[in-house]
Amino acid sequence: GSVTVYRCYRTEMELSILKDVDFRTNEAQPVPQEHSNIAIHSRMTGHQRAVTSLFFNLLEDQVVTTSIDKSVRFWNVDTGEMLKVFPDSSPALVAAFLPFNPSVFVAANANAVLRLVNVQNGLVVQKLKVESEVRALKFDDTGLFCLAGTKNGAIHVLETSDSNTLKFKFKNHLSRGAVTWITFVGSNSPDSNPCLLVNSCDSHITIIDCIYGPPQGVLTNLAVRQRVKVAHSLLPLRNCFSVYGGGFLISASEDRDIYICSLAKSANYKMHYLKHHNAPVLAVAVNALDTLIASADSLGNIVLWRRLDFSHTGEGRRDVAGW
C-alpha cells in the first residue's frame, strides 16, 4: 500500500531537445550522485491495503491514489505527506478529476458505484449505479465525455451535464473479459478519428475509433478498428501510447514481455517485444518527452527503457520502435 515517486534525470540528448524550452521555475534541482540517473524523490505510506490506481493533479504537485482499503487519498509529491483521505464503503478501484472542475473527482468502487466527490469539503455530489464494477476511467480530450470500462467487458460513455455531474449516454459491449485500462489517443489530422486503446482479460487489446457527430463535438459511437493479441487473462494490465513515428501502442502482458505495436496505416499492426522482466508485466508508462518507458512487474521490479532513436532531432540512431 505504499507509493514511491522517482526523479529521473535527463540525458544530454534529452536536454538538447529541450534547450529552447522555458520551464519558468526558480526551484533549484538537486544534483544526482556521480553516475546516477535516477533518485527517490518521495515515499507515501498510509494505505492499509494494495493501491489500485494513481494519478497526478493538473499542477503535478499532488498524487491521488485509490486502494482496496476503501479510500481515496491525496498526497504531497515533494514531501510524501498525506493531505486528505476520502473514505468509501467498499474497495476503491479507480478515479479521475472532472476536466472542467478539478475540485471534483469521480471514483469507482467494487459495489459498481461511481461517486463524484468535492475535494474541498468531502461532500458526495452525485452517485451513479453501474451494471458491474468500473475498472478503468478516462476522459476524452474534449473533457465532455467519460469512458468507463467495466468488469463484464463493456465501455459506458458518460457525458458531463454540468461542472459537477455525469449522465449516461450509451454503452458498447467489447469483450467477454474485464476491461482493465483505457488510453485515449487524440487525432493527429482532420482525416483520422481519435481512438481508444483498451486492455481486456480476453487476451486482446482493442483499438476503437471514437466517432463524433452529428451534432459536432458530440461522441455518438465507438467503432472497433482492430483487435491485437496480447497475453492477458487475469491481471489488471495497462497500456500507454507513444507518439513516435505513426504512433505506437505499448502494453504490459502476462508472459513477461512488453508488447509494442505500430499504429501506422502501413505497418499492418505488426508486434515487437521488449524482453527483460522475469514476471508478468503489469503496467507501462511513457514520459511527456516520449524518450522514456517505465515498466513494472508483479514482483515489484521497475525497469526504465531509454529511447535510442532521436532522428527527429537530426541526431541518433534508428532501432525497432526507437527503443
PDB file of C-alpha atoms in Angstrom, residues 8 14 38 238-244 248-252 257-261 272-274 277 281 283-296 302-308 320-323:
ATOM      1  CA  CYS A   8      14.643  10.554 -13.495  1.00  0.00           C
ATOM      2  CA  GLU A  14      17.107  14.890 -23.990  1.00  0.00           C
ATOM      3  CA  ILE A  38      17.532   8.127 -11.036  1.00  0.00           C
ATOM      4  CA  ARG A 238      -2.272  -1.386 -18.557  1.00  0.00           C
ATOM      5  CA  ASN A 239      -1.089   0.224 -21.771  1.00  0.00           C
ATOM      6  CA  CYS A 240       0.208   3.591 -22.955  1.00  0.00           C
ATOM      7  CA  PHE A 241       0.786   5.433 -26.239  1.00  0.00           C
ATOM      8  CA  SER A 242       3.989   6.713 -27.846  1.00  0.00           C
ATOM      9  CA  VAL A 243       3.705   9.448 -30.479  1.00  0.00           C
ATOM     10  CA  TYR A 244       6.918   8.282 -32.167  1.00  0.00           C
ATOM     11  CA  PHE A 248       2.828   3.047 -31.092  1.00  0.00           C
ATOM     12  CA  LEU A 249       0.654   1.085 -28.704  1.00  0.00           C
ATOM     13  CA  ILE A 250       2.763  -0.141 -25.754  1.00  0.00           C
ATOM     14  CA  SER A 251       1.247  -2.752 -23.453  1.00  0.00           C
ATOM     15  CA  ALA A 252       2.041  -4.860 -20.425  1.00  0.00           C
ATOM     16  CA  ASP A 257       7.160  -9.181 -22.396  1.00  0.00           C
ATOM     17  CA  ILE A 258       6.355  -5.590 -23.283  1.00  0.00           C
ATOM     18  CA  TYR A 259       4.268  -5.539 -26.451  1.00  0.00           C
ATOM     19  CA  ILE A 260       4.874  -2.703 -28.917  1.00  0.00           C
ATOM     20  CA  CYS A 261       2.576  -2.336 -31.921  1.00  0.00           C
ATOM     21  CA  HIS A 272       7.512  -6.126 -31.466  1.00  0.00           C
ATOM     22  CA  TYR A 273       8.647  -7.125 -27.987  1.00  0.00           C
ATOM     23  CA  LEU A 274      10.930  -5.804 -25.266  1.00  0.00           C
ATOM     24  CA  HIS A 277      11.217  -8.938 -16.880  1.00  0.00           C
ATOM     25  CA  VAL A 281       4.397  -7.034 -16.557  1.00  0.00           C
ATOM     26  CA  ALA A 283       1.950  -1.510 -16.111  1.00  0.00           C
ATOM     27  CA  VAL A 284       3.796   0.625 -18.651  1.00  0.00           C
ATOM     28  CA  ALA A 285       4.068   4.399 -18.979  1.00  0.00           C
ATOM     29  CA  VAL A 286       5.876   6.824 -21.271  1.00  0.00           C
ATOM     30  CA  ASN A 287       7.135  10.286 -20.299  1.00  0.00           C
ATOM     31  CA  ALA A 288       5.878  13.530 -21.840  1.00  0.00           C
ATOM     32  CA  LEU A 289       9.028  13.912 -23.941  1.00  0.00           C
ATOM     33  CA  ASP A 290       8.453  10.399 -25.335  1.00  0.00           C
ATOM     34  CA  THR A 291      12.033   9.339 -24.588  1.00  0.00           C
ATOM     35  CA  LEU A 292      11.499   7.038 -21.604  1.00  0.00           C
ATOM     36  CA  ILE A 293       9.328   3.982 -20.904  1.00  0.00           C
ATOM     37  CA  ALA A 294       8.810   2.704 -17.379  1.00  0.00           C
ATOM     38  CA  SER A 295       7.562  -0.864 -16.939  1.00  0.00           C
ATOM     39  CA  ALA A 296       6.640  -2.601 -13.686  1.00  0.00           C
ATOM     40  CA  ILE A 302      10.582  -1.311 -12.266  1.00  0.00           C
ATOM     41  CA  VAL A 303      12.585  -1.128 -15.498  1.00  0.00           C
ATOM     42  CA  LEU A 304      13.382   2.095 -17.362  1.00  0.00           C
ATOM     43  CA  TRP A 305      13.907   2.000 -21.122  1.00  0.00           C
ATOM     44  CA  ARG A 306      15.610   4.925 -22.889  1.00  0.00           C
ATOM     45  CA  ARG A 307      14.875   5.832 -26.495  1.00  0.00           C
ATOM     46  CA  LEU A 308      17.800   5.178 -28.839  1.00  0.00           C
ATOM     47  CA  VAL A 320      12.894  -1.052 -33.761  1.00  0.00           C
ATOM     48  CA  ALA A 321      10.292   1.396 -32.446  1.00  0.00           C
ATOM     49  CA  GLY A 322      13.223   3.587 -31.393  1.00  0.00           C
ATOM     50  CA  TRP A 323      13.817   1.701 -28.116  1.00  0.00           C
TER      51      TRP A 323
END
